[in-house]
mmCIF file of N, CA and C in Angstrom:
data_model
loop_
_atom_site.group_PDB
_atom_site.id
_atom_site.type_symbol
_atom_site.label_atom_id
_atom_site.label_comp_id
_atom_site.label_asym_id
_atom_site.label_seq_id
_atom_site.Cartn_x
_atom_site.Cartn_y
_atom_site.Cartn_z
ATOM 1 N N UNK A 1 0.848 -1.173 0.000
ATOM 2 C CA UNK A 1 0.000 0.000 0.000
ATOM 3 C C UNK A 1 0.898 1.242 0.000
ATOM 4 N N UNK A 2 0.500 2.252 -0.742
ATOM 5 C CA UNK A 2 1.267 3.485 -0.864
ATOM 6 C C UNK A 2 0.624 4.579 -0.014
ATOM 7 N N UNK A 3 1.388 5.632 0.232
ATOM 8 C CA UNK A 3 0.854 6.768 0.971
ATOM 9 C C UNK A 3 0.738 7.978 0.055
ATOM 10 N N UNK A 4 -0.322 8.751 0.260
ATOM 11 C CA UNK A 4 -0.605 9.929 -0.545
ATOM 12 C C UNK A 4 -0.954 11.093 0.376
ATOM 13 N N UNK A 5 -0.457 12.264 0.044
ATOM 14 C CA UNK A 5 -0.851 13.477 0.755
ATOM 15 C C UNK A 5 -2.087 14.040 0.066
ATOM 16 N N UNK A 6 -3.100 14.349 0.842
ATOM 17 C CA UNK A 6 -4.262 15.073 0.345
ATOM 18 C C UNK A 6 -4.093 16.499 0.856
ATOM 19 N N UNK A 7 -3.862 17.419 -0.068
ATOM 20 C CA UNK A 7 -3.563 18.804 0.268
ATOM 21 C C UNK A 7 -4.807 19.640 -0.011
ATOM 22 N N UNK A 8 -5.256 20.358 0.993
ATOM 23 C CA UNK A 8 -6.504 21.107 0.897
ATOM 24 C C UNK A 8 -6.219 22.543 0.480
ATOM 25 N N UNK A 9 -6.780 22.931 -0.661
ATOM 26 C CA UNK A 9 -6.591 24.287 -1.190
ATOM 27 C C UNK A 9 -7.935 25.005 -1.247
ATOM 28 N N UNK A 10 -7.924 26.270 -0.870
ATOM 29 C CA UNK A 10 -9.123 27.102 -0.963
ATOM 30 C C UNK A 10 -8.789 28.360 -1.745
ATOM 31 N N UNK A 11 -9.809 28.927 -2.358
ATOM 32 C CA UNK A 11 -9.615 30.119 -3.173
ATOM 33 C C UNK A 11 -9.292 31.340 -2.331
ATOM 34 N N UNK A 12 -9.803 31.373 -1.127
ATOM 35 C CA UNK A 12 -9.548 32.504 -0.240
ATOM 36 C C UNK A 12 -9.675 32.038 1.198
ATOM 37 N N UNK A 13 -9.223 32.868 2.107
ATOM 38 C CA UNK A 13 -9.365 32.536 3.519
ATOM 39 C C UNK A 13 -10.835 32.412 3.876
ATOM 40 N N UNK A 14 -11.170 31.545 4.830
ATOM 41 C CA UNK A 14 -12.567 31.434 5.239
ATOM 42 C C UNK A 14 -13.071 32.759 5.793
ATOM 43 N N UNK A 15 -14.378 32.986 5.688
ATOM 44 C CA UNK A 15 -14.916 34.243 6.205
ATOM 45 C C UNK A 15 -14.630 34.394 7.694
ATOM 46 N N UNK A 16 -14.337 35.607 8.093
ATOM 47 C CA UNK A 16 -13.990 35.876 9.491
ATOM 48 C C UNK A 16 -15.205 35.764 10.405
ATOM 49 N N UNK A 17 -16.395 35.951 9.851
ATOM 50 C CA UNK A 17 -17.602 35.967 10.676
ATOM 51 C C UNK A 17 -18.455 34.731 10.414
ATOM 52 N N UNK A 18 -17.950 33.586 10.790
ATOM 53 C CA UNK A 18 -18.696 32.339 10.660
ATOM 54 C C UNK A 18 -19.453 32.120 11.978
ATOM 55 N N UNK A 19 -20.688 31.711 11.877
ATOM 56 C CA UNK A 19 -21.485 31.516 13.093
ATOM 57 C C UNK A 19 -21.036 30.251 13.809
ATOM 58 N N UNK A 20 -21.283 30.153 15.095
ATOM 59 C CA UNK A 20 -20.949 28.931 15.824
ATOM 60 C C UNK A 20 -21.638 27.695 15.219
ATOM 61 N N UNK A 21 -22.867 27.847 14.760
ATOM 62 C CA UNK A 21 -23.583 26.708 14.158
ATOM 63 C C UNK A 21 -22.903 26.272 12.852
ATOM 64 N N UNK A 22 -22.465 27.238 12.044
ATOM 65 C CA UNK A 22 -21.768 26.908 10.796
ATOM 66 C C UNK A 22 -20.427 26.237 11.090
ATOM 67 N N UNK A 23 -19.726 26.717 12.107
ATOM 68 C CA UNK A 23 -18.451 26.118 12.501
ATOM 69 C C UNK A 23 -18.668 24.686 12.977
ATOM 70 N N UNK A 24 -19.698 24.453 13.778
ATOM 71 C CA UNK A 24 -19.999 23.112 14.271
ATOM 72 C C UNK A 24 -20.345 22.173 13.118
ATOM 73 N N UNK A 25 -21.130 22.655 12.178
ATOM 74 C CA UNK A 25 -21.508 21.845 11.021
ATOM 75 C C UNK A 25 -20.273 21.476 10.202
ATOM 76 N N UNK A 26 -19.383 22.424 9.994
ATOM 77 C CA UNK A 26 -18.157 22.171 9.242
ATOM 78 C C UNK A 26 -17.264 21.162 9.966
ATOM 79 N N UNK A 27 -17.079 21.358 11.263
ATOM 80 C CA UNK A 27 -16.236 20.445 12.046
ATOM 81 C C UNK A 27 -16.812 19.036 12.062
ATOM 82 N N UNK A 28 -18.119 18.909 12.167
ATOM 83 C CA UNK A 28 -18.762 17.595 12.152
ATOM 84 C C UNK A 28 -18.530 16.901 10.809
ATOM 85 N N UNK A 29 -18.663 17.638 9.722
ATOM 86 C CA UNK A 29 -18.432 17.059 8.390
ATOM 87 C C UNK A 29 -16.993 16.559 8.261
ATOM 88 N N UNK A 30 -16.034 17.355 8.718
ATOM 89 C CA UNK A 30 -14.623 16.944 8.646
ATOM 90 C C UNK A 30 -14.357 15.728 9.531
ATOM 91 N N UNK A 31 -14.893 15.742 10.742
ATOM 92 C CA UNK A 31 -14.667 14.614 11.658
ATOM 93 C C UNK A 31 -15.285 13.337 11.102
ATOM 94 N N UNK A 32 -16.467 13.438 10.523
ATOM 95 C CA UNK A 32 -17.114 12.258 9.936
ATOM 96 C C UNK A 32 -16.321 11.729 8.750
ATOM 97 N N UNK A 33 -15.847 12.626 7.891
ATOM 98 C CA UNK A 33 -15.066 12.209 6.715
ATOM 99 C C UNK A 33 -13.762 11.533 7.146
ATOM 100 N N UNK A 34 -13.029 12.172 8.036
ATOM 101 C CA UNK A 34 -11.755 11.593 8.481
ATOM 102 C C UNK A 34 -11.980 10.325 9.304
ATOM 103 N N UNK A 35 -13.045 10.286 10.081
ATOM 104 C CA UNK A 35 -13.368 9.076 10.844
ATOM 105 C C UNK A 35 -13.659 7.901 9.921
ATOM 106 N N UNK A 36 -14.337 8.163 8.815
ATOM 107 C CA UNK A 36 -14.605 7.110 7.832
ATOM 108 C C UNK A 36 -13.334 6.582 7.197
ATOM 109 N N UNK A 37 -12.390 7.480 6.925
ATOM 110 C CA UNK A 37 -11.095 7.065 6.359
ATOM 111 C C UNK A 37 -10.355 6.203 7.378
ATOM 112 N N UNK A 38 -10.342 6.639 8.634
ATOM 113 C CA UNK A 38 -9.660 5.894 9.697
ATOM 114 C C UNK A 38 -10.313 4.528 9.916
ATOM 115 N N UNK A 39 -11.634 4.467 9.839
ATOM 116 C CA UNK A 39 -12.350 3.204 10.052
ATOM 117 C C UNK A 39 -11.982 2.163 8.996
ATOM 118 N N UNK A 40 -11.613 2.631 7.812
ATOM 119 C CA UNK A 40 -11.183 1.712 6.738
ATOM 120 C C UNK A 40 -9.671 1.476 6.771
ATOM 121 N N UNK A 41 -9.011 1.942 7.836
ATOM 122 C CA UNK A 41 -7.556 1.822 8.005
ATOM 123 C C UNK A 41 -6.795 2.455 6.840
ATOM 124 N N UNK A 42 -7.280 3.608 6.401
ATOM 125 C CA UNK A 42 -6.640 4.322 5.295
ATOM 126 C C UNK A 42 -5.988 5.627 5.744
ATOM 127 N N UNK A 43 -6.180 6.032 6.995
ATOM 128 C CA UNK A 43 -5.621 7.280 7.494
ATOM 129 C C UNK A 43 -4.243 7.016 8.093
ATOM 130 N N UNK A 44 -3.194 7.486 7.405
ATOM 131 C CA UNK A 44 -1.830 7.303 7.897
ATOM 132 C C UNK A 44 -1.435 8.426 8.861
ATOM 133 N N UNK A 45 -1.936 9.641 8.611
ATOM 134 C CA UNK A 45 -1.665 10.785 9.490
ATOM 135 C C UNK A 45 -2.798 11.779 9.329
ATOM 136 N N UNK A 46 -3.290 12.297 10.456
ATOM 137 C CA UNK A 46 -4.358 13.282 10.363
ATOM 138 C C UNK A 46 -3.822 14.672 10.047
ATOM 139 N N UNK A 47 -2.534 14.777 9.741
ATOM 140 C CA UNK A 47 -1.945 16.014 9.257
ATOM 141 C C UNK A 47 -2.165 17.189 10.172
ATOM 142 N N UNK A 48 -2.230 18.360 9.572
ATOM 143 C CA UNK A 48 -2.409 19.598 10.323
ATOM 144 C C UNK A 48 -3.038 20.650 9.435
ATOM 145 N N UNK A 49 -3.685 21.591 10.073
ATOM 146 C CA UNK A 49 -4.087 22.801 9.356
ATOM 147 C C UNK A 49 -2.842 23.660 9.248
ATOM 148 N N UNK A 50 -2.780 24.478 8.218
ATOM 149 C CA UNK A 50 -1.647 25.372 8.026
ATOM 150 C C UNK A 50 -2.145 26.805 8.139
ATOM 151 N N UNK A 51 -1.498 27.578 8.991
ATOM 152 C CA UNK A 51 -1.908 28.955 9.212
ATOM 153 C C UNK A 51 -1.386 29.896 8.139
ATOM 154 N N UNK A 52 -1.965 31.067 8.089
ATOM 155 C CA UNK A 52 -1.527 32.121 7.179
ATOM 156 C C UNK A 52 -0.864 33.229 7.989
ATOM 157 N N UNK A 53 -1.511 33.634 9.069
ATOM 158 C CA UNK A 53 -0.996 34.715 9.906
ATOM 159 C C UNK A 53 0.359 34.298 10.489
ATOM 160 N N UNK A 54 1.345 35.151 10.327
ATOM 161 C CA UNK A 54 2.680 34.866 10.847
ATOM 162 C C UNK A 54 3.533 34.023 9.915
ATOM 163 N N UNK A 55 3.012 33.688 8.739
ATOM 164 C CA UNK A 55 3.780 32.880 7.776
ATOM 165 C C UNK A 55 4.901 33.710 7.163
ATOM 166 N N UNK A 56 5.932 33.041 6.725
ATOM 167 C CA UNK A 56 7.083 33.664 6.068
ATOM 168 C C UNK A 56 7.446 32.840 4.844
ATOM 169 N N UNK A 57 8.168 33.454 3.929
ATOM 170 C CA UNK A 57 8.791 32.709 2.842
ATOM 171 C C UNK A 57 10.211 33.211 2.700
ATOM 172 N N UNK A 58 11.089 32.327 2.269
ATOM 173 C CA UNK A 58 12.498 32.646 2.095
ATOM 174 C C UNK A 58 12.853 32.389 0.643
ATOM 175 N N UNK A 59 13.391 33.402 -0.032
ATOM 176 C CA UNK A 59 13.761 33.284 -1.445
ATOM 177 C C UNK A 59 15.179 32.808 -1.622
ATOM 178 N N UNK A 60 15.538 32.557 -2.874
ATOM 179 C CA UNK A 60 16.869 32.035 -3.191
ATOM 180 C C UNK A 60 17.969 33.016 -2.798
ATOM 181 N N UNK A 61 17.649 34.291 -2.704
ATOM 182 C CA UNK A 61 18.632 35.286 -2.279
ATOM 183 C C UNK A 61 18.658 35.434 -0.752
ATOM 184 N N UNK A 62 17.978 34.525 -0.061
ATOM 185 C CA UNK A 62 17.905 34.449 1.405
ATOM 186 C C UNK A 62 17.170 35.624 2.044
ATOM 187 N N UNK A 63 16.383 36.324 1.245
ATOM 188 C CA UNK A 63 15.554 37.392 1.779
ATOM 189 C C UNK A 63 14.302 36.764 2.386
ATOM 190 N N UNK A 64 13.984 37.163 3.589
ATOM 191 C CA UNK A 64 12.799 36.660 4.274
ATOM 192 C C UNK A 64 11.692 37.701 4.129
ATOM 193 N N UNK A 65 10.505 37.228 3.782
ATOM 194 C CA UNK A 65 9.373 38.126 3.597
ATOM 195 C C UNK A 65 8.137 37.499 4.214
ATOM 196 N N UNK A 66 7.151 38.348 4.497
ATOM 197 C CA UNK A 66 5.880 37.815 4.974
ATOM 198 C C UNK A 66 5.253 36.990 3.871
ATOM 199 N N UNK A 67 4.565 35.956 4.228
ATOM 200 C CA UNK A 67 3.921 35.095 3.249
ATOM 201 C C UNK A 67 2.685 34.503 3.849
ATOM 202 N N UNK A 68 1.949 33.702 3.147
ATOM 203 C CA UNK A 68 2.225 33.309 1.766
ATOM 204 C C UNK A 68 2.046 34.487 0.815
ATOM 205 N N UNK A 69 2.418 34.258 -0.430
ATOM 206 C CA UNK A 69 2.336 35.319 -1.420
ATOM 207 C C UNK A 69 0.939 35.917 -1.444
ATOM 208 N N UNK A 70 0.844 37.222 -1.419
ATOM 209 C CA UNK A 70 -0.468 37.860 -1.413
ATOM 210 C C UNK A 70 -1.145 37.781 -2.769
ATOM 211 N N UNK A 71 -0.369 37.623 -3.850
ATOM 212 C CA UNK A 71 -0.981 37.569 -5.177
ATOM 213 C C UNK A 71 -1.489 36.176 -5.551
ATOM 214 N N UNK A 72 -1.204 35.188 -4.728
ATOM 215 C CA UNK A 72 -1.670 33.830 -5.006
ATOM 216 C C UNK A 72 -3.184 33.786 -4.837
ATOM 217 N N UNK A 73 -3.852 33.119 -5.762
ATOM 218 C CA UNK A 73 -5.317 33.064 -5.737
ATOM 219 C C UNK A 73 -5.845 31.896 -4.914
ATOM 220 N N UNK A 74 -4.959 31.023 -4.444
ATOM 221 C CA UNK A 74 -5.365 29.892 -3.615
ATOM 222 C C UNK A 74 -4.447 29.807 -2.403
ATOM 223 N N UNK A 75 -4.983 29.291 -1.319
ATOM 224 C CA UNK A 75 -4.199 29.066 -0.117
ATOM 225 C C UNK A 75 -4.232 27.581 0.219
ATOM 226 N N UNK A 76 -3.125 27.083 0.711
ATOM 227 C CA UNK A 76 -3.101 25.708 1.211
ATOM 228 C C UNK A 76 -3.552 25.775 2.658
ATOM 229 N N UNK A 77 -4.664 25.101 2.945
ATOM 230 C CA UNK A 77 -5.263 25.149 4.274
ATOM 231 C C UNK A 77 -4.745 24.061 5.201
ATOM 232 N N UNK A 78 -4.295 22.946 4.636
ATOM 233 C CA UNK A 78 -3.829 21.842 5.451
ATOM 234 C C UNK A 78 -3.673 20.594 4.621
ATOM 235 N N UNK A 79 -3.459 19.473 5.302
ATOM 236 C CA UNK A 79 -3.232 18.212 4.605
ATOM 237 C C UNK A 79 -3.502 17.043 5.548
ATOM 238 N N UNK A 80 -3.708 15.883 4.968
ATOM 239 C CA UNK A 80 -3.674 14.608 5.688
ATOM 240 C C UNK A 80 -2.910 13.635 4.806
ATOM 241 N N UNK A 81 -2.540 12.523 5.371
ATOM 242 C CA UNK A 81 -1.866 11.474 4.598
ATOM 243 C C UNK A 81 -2.711 10.220 4.687
ATOM 244 N N UNK A 82 -3.037 9.665 3.507
ATOM 245 C CA UNK A 82 -3.856 8.455 3.440
ATOM 246 C C UNK A 82 -3.066 7.319 2.807
ATOM 247 N N UNK A 83 -3.519 6.105 3.097
ATOM 248 C CA UNK A 83 -2.967 4.905 2.463
ATOM 249 C C UNK A 83 -3.945 4.451 1.389
ATOM 250 N N UNK A 84 -3.407 4.127 0.214
ATOM 251 C CA UNK A 84 -4.256 3.646 -0.873
ATOM 252 C C UNK A 84 -3.402 2.787 -1.802
ATOM 253 N N UNK A 85 -4.076 1.941 -2.574
ATOM 254 C CA UNK A 85 -3.376 1.087 -3.531
ATOM 255 C C UNK A 85 -2.861 1.876 -4.733
ATOM 256 N N UNK A 86 -3.541 3.005 -5.040
ATOM 257 C CA UNK A 86 -3.179 3.778 -6.231
ATOM 258 C C UNK A 86 -3.607 5.231 -6.057
ATOM 259 N N UNK A 87 -3.133 6.066 -6.959
ATOM 260 C CA UNK A 87 -3.562 7.454 -6.969
ATOM 261 C C UNK A 87 -5.044 7.582 -7.232
ATOM 262 N N UNK A 88 -5.581 6.673 -8.051
ATOM 263 C CA UNK A 88 -7.015 6.690 -8.328
ATOM 264 C C UNK A 88 -7.820 6.414 -7.064
ATOM 265 N N UNK A 89 -7.359 5.456 -6.266
ATOM 266 C CA UNK A 89 -8.063 5.155 -5.014
ATOM 267 C C UNK A 89 -7.964 6.345 -4.052
ATOM 268 N N UNK A 90 -6.797 6.983 -3.987
ATOM 269 C CA UNK A 90 -6.639 8.162 -3.130
ATOM 270 C C UNK A 90 -7.552 9.294 -3.601
ATOM 271 N N UNK A 91 -7.701 9.443 -4.911
ATOM 272 C CA UNK A 91 -8.597 10.472 -5.451
ATOM 273 C C UNK A 91 -10.050 10.176 -5.095
ATOM 274 N N UNK A 92 -10.422 8.904 -5.059
ATOM 275 C CA UNK A 92 -11.781 8.538 -4.643
ATOM 276 C C UNK A 92 -12.027 8.946 -3.193
ATOM 277 N N UNK A 93 -11.017 8.771 -2.348
ATOM 278 C CA UNK A 93 -11.131 9.207 -0.953
ATOM 279 C C UNK A 93 -11.313 10.721 -0.912
ATOM 280 N N UNK A 94 -10.531 11.426 -1.727
ATOM 281 C CA UNK A 94 -10.570 12.890 -1.752
ATOM 282 C C UNK A 94 -11.911 13.431 -2.230
ATOM 283 N N UNK A 95 -12.604 12.691 -3.073
ATOM 284 C CA UNK A 95 -13.886 13.158 -3.623
ATOM 285 C C UNK A 95 -14.920 13.451 -2.542
ATOM 286 N N UNK A 96 -14.796 12.817 -1.387
ATOM 287 C CA UNK A 96 -15.775 12.999 -0.306
ATOM 288 C C UNK A 96 -15.372 14.080 0.691
ATOM 289 N N UNK A 97 -14.273 14.775 0.427
ATOM 290 C CA UNK A 97 -13.770 15.791 1.352
ATOM 291 C C UNK A 97 -14.758 16.950 1.485
ATOM 292 N N UNK A 98 -15.009 17.404 2.706
ATOM 293 C CA UNK A 98 -15.936 18.524 2.915
ATOM 294 C C UNK A 98 -15.512 19.817 2.218
ATOM 295 N N UNK A 99 -14.248 19.997 1.949
ATOM 296 C CA UNK A 99 -13.804 21.228 1.295
ATOM 297 C C UNK A 99 -14.337 21.311 -0.136
ATOM 298 N N UNK A 100 -14.593 20.148 -0.732
ATOM 299 C CA UNK A 100 -15.170 20.103 -2.078
ATOM 300 C C UNK A 100 -16.684 20.274 -1.988
ATOM 301 N N UNK A 101 -17.294 19.557 -1.051
ATOM 302 C CA UNK A 101 -18.746 19.604 -0.906
ATOM 303 C C UNK A 101 -19.227 21.024 -0.638
ATOM 304 N N UNK A 102 -18.442 21.807 0.081
ATOM 305 C CA UNK A 102 -18.815 23.183 0.365
ATOM 306 C C UNK A 102 -18.632 24.109 -0.822
ATOM 307 N N UNK A 103 -17.994 23.606 -1.885
ATOM 308 C CA UNK A 103 -17.830 24.384 -3.099
ATOM 309 C C UNK A 103 -16.717 25.407 -3.060
ATOM 310 N N UNK A 104 -15.930 25.433 -2.007
ATOM 311 C CA UNK A 104 -14.919 26.474 -1.915
ATOM 312 C C UNK A 104 -13.494 26.028 -2.110
ATOM 313 N N UNK A 105 -13.267 24.755 -2.401
ATOM 314 C CA UNK A 105 -11.887 24.330 -2.483
ATOM 315 C C UNK A 105 -11.669 23.112 -3.343
ATOM 316 N N UNK A 106 -10.417 22.718 -3.400
ATOM 317 C CA UNK A 106 -10.011 21.524 -4.132
ATOM 318 C C UNK A 106 -9.087 20.699 -3.246
ATOM 319 N N UNK A 107 -8.929 19.437 -3.597
ATOM 320 C CA UNK A 107 -7.992 18.567 -2.908
ATOM 321 C C UNK A 107 -6.965 18.100 -3.924
ATOM 322 N N UNK A 108 -5.712 18.395 -3.648
ATOM 323 C CA UNK A 108 -4.611 17.925 -4.484
ATOM 324 C C UNK A 108 -4.147 16.591 -3.924
ATOM 325 N N UNK A 109 -4.002 15.594 -4.777
ATOM 326 C CA UNK A 109 -3.562 14.257 -4.368
ATOM 327 C C UNK A 109 -2.133 14.071 -4.859
ATOM 328 N N UNK A 110 -1.195 13.887 -3.913
ATOM 329 C CA UNK A 110 0.216 13.744 -4.272
ATOM 330 C C UNK A 110 0.789 12.499 -3.624
ATOM 331 N N UNK A 111 1.482 11.641 -4.405
ATOM 332 C CA UNK A 111 2.113 10.471 -3.803
ATOM 333 C C UNK A 111 3.313 10.877 -2.962
ATOM 334 N N UNK A 112 3.499 10.192 -1.844
ATOM 335 C CA UNK A 112 4.705 10.376 -1.056
ATOM 336 C C UNK A 112 5.745 9.414 -1.615
ATOM 337 N N UNK A 113 6.959 9.876 -1.754
ATOM 338 C CA UNK A 113 8.010 9.036 -2.341
ATOM 339 C C UNK A 113 9.196 8.941 -1.392
ATOM 340 N N UNK A 114 9.865 7.798 -1.453
ATOM 341 C CA UNK A 114 11.054 7.577 -0.640
ATOM 342 C C UNK A 114 12.199 8.415 -1.224
ATOM 343 N N UNK A 115 13.190 8.753 -0.392
ATOM 344 C CA UNK A 115 14.294 9.581 -0.875
ATOM 345 C C UNK A 115 15.016 9.005 -2.102
ATOM 346 N N UNK A 116 15.017 7.689 -2.240
ATOM 347 C CA UNK A 116 15.707 7.078 -3.380
ATOM 348 C C UNK A 116 14.795 6.869 -4.595
ATOM 349 N N UNK A 117 13.573 7.343 -4.520
ATOM 350 C CA UNK A 117 12.618 7.194 -5.621
ATOM 351 C C UNK A 117 12.450 8.559 -6.300
ATOM 352 N N UNK A 118 12.796 8.648 -7.573
ATOM 353 C CA UNK A 118 12.724 9.923 -8.288
ATOM 354 C C UNK A 118 11.526 10.029 -9.211
ATOM 355 N N UNK A 119 10.496 9.241 -8.973
ATOM 356 C CA UNK A 119 9.311 9.283 -9.841
ATOM 357 C C UNK A 119 8.465 10.489 -9.567
#
């Protein structure tokens, strides 16, 4: 079985004024989705959310700047790592992600590779 990173991308930061009921509904959807993956023994790591505030980027000239890039039209919100037989199977898992169902994001499916694997 191989491991794949499911990277969550959104077009913009979530609205600052989300109601407690909307937050609860969103959290329940995520917990149910990830719980289903774990129940099938496909969740290798529950990953982390990635923040924007306080982020930095370092360029090739070693200049440090605030980030992520402000001109980028998408933000990476977080990731998890799943186990699957193939990229197609990992994509099937990703299809049920709440970030897609809400219409505001996409899930990038990337295989994890060993240091000696250049594929």
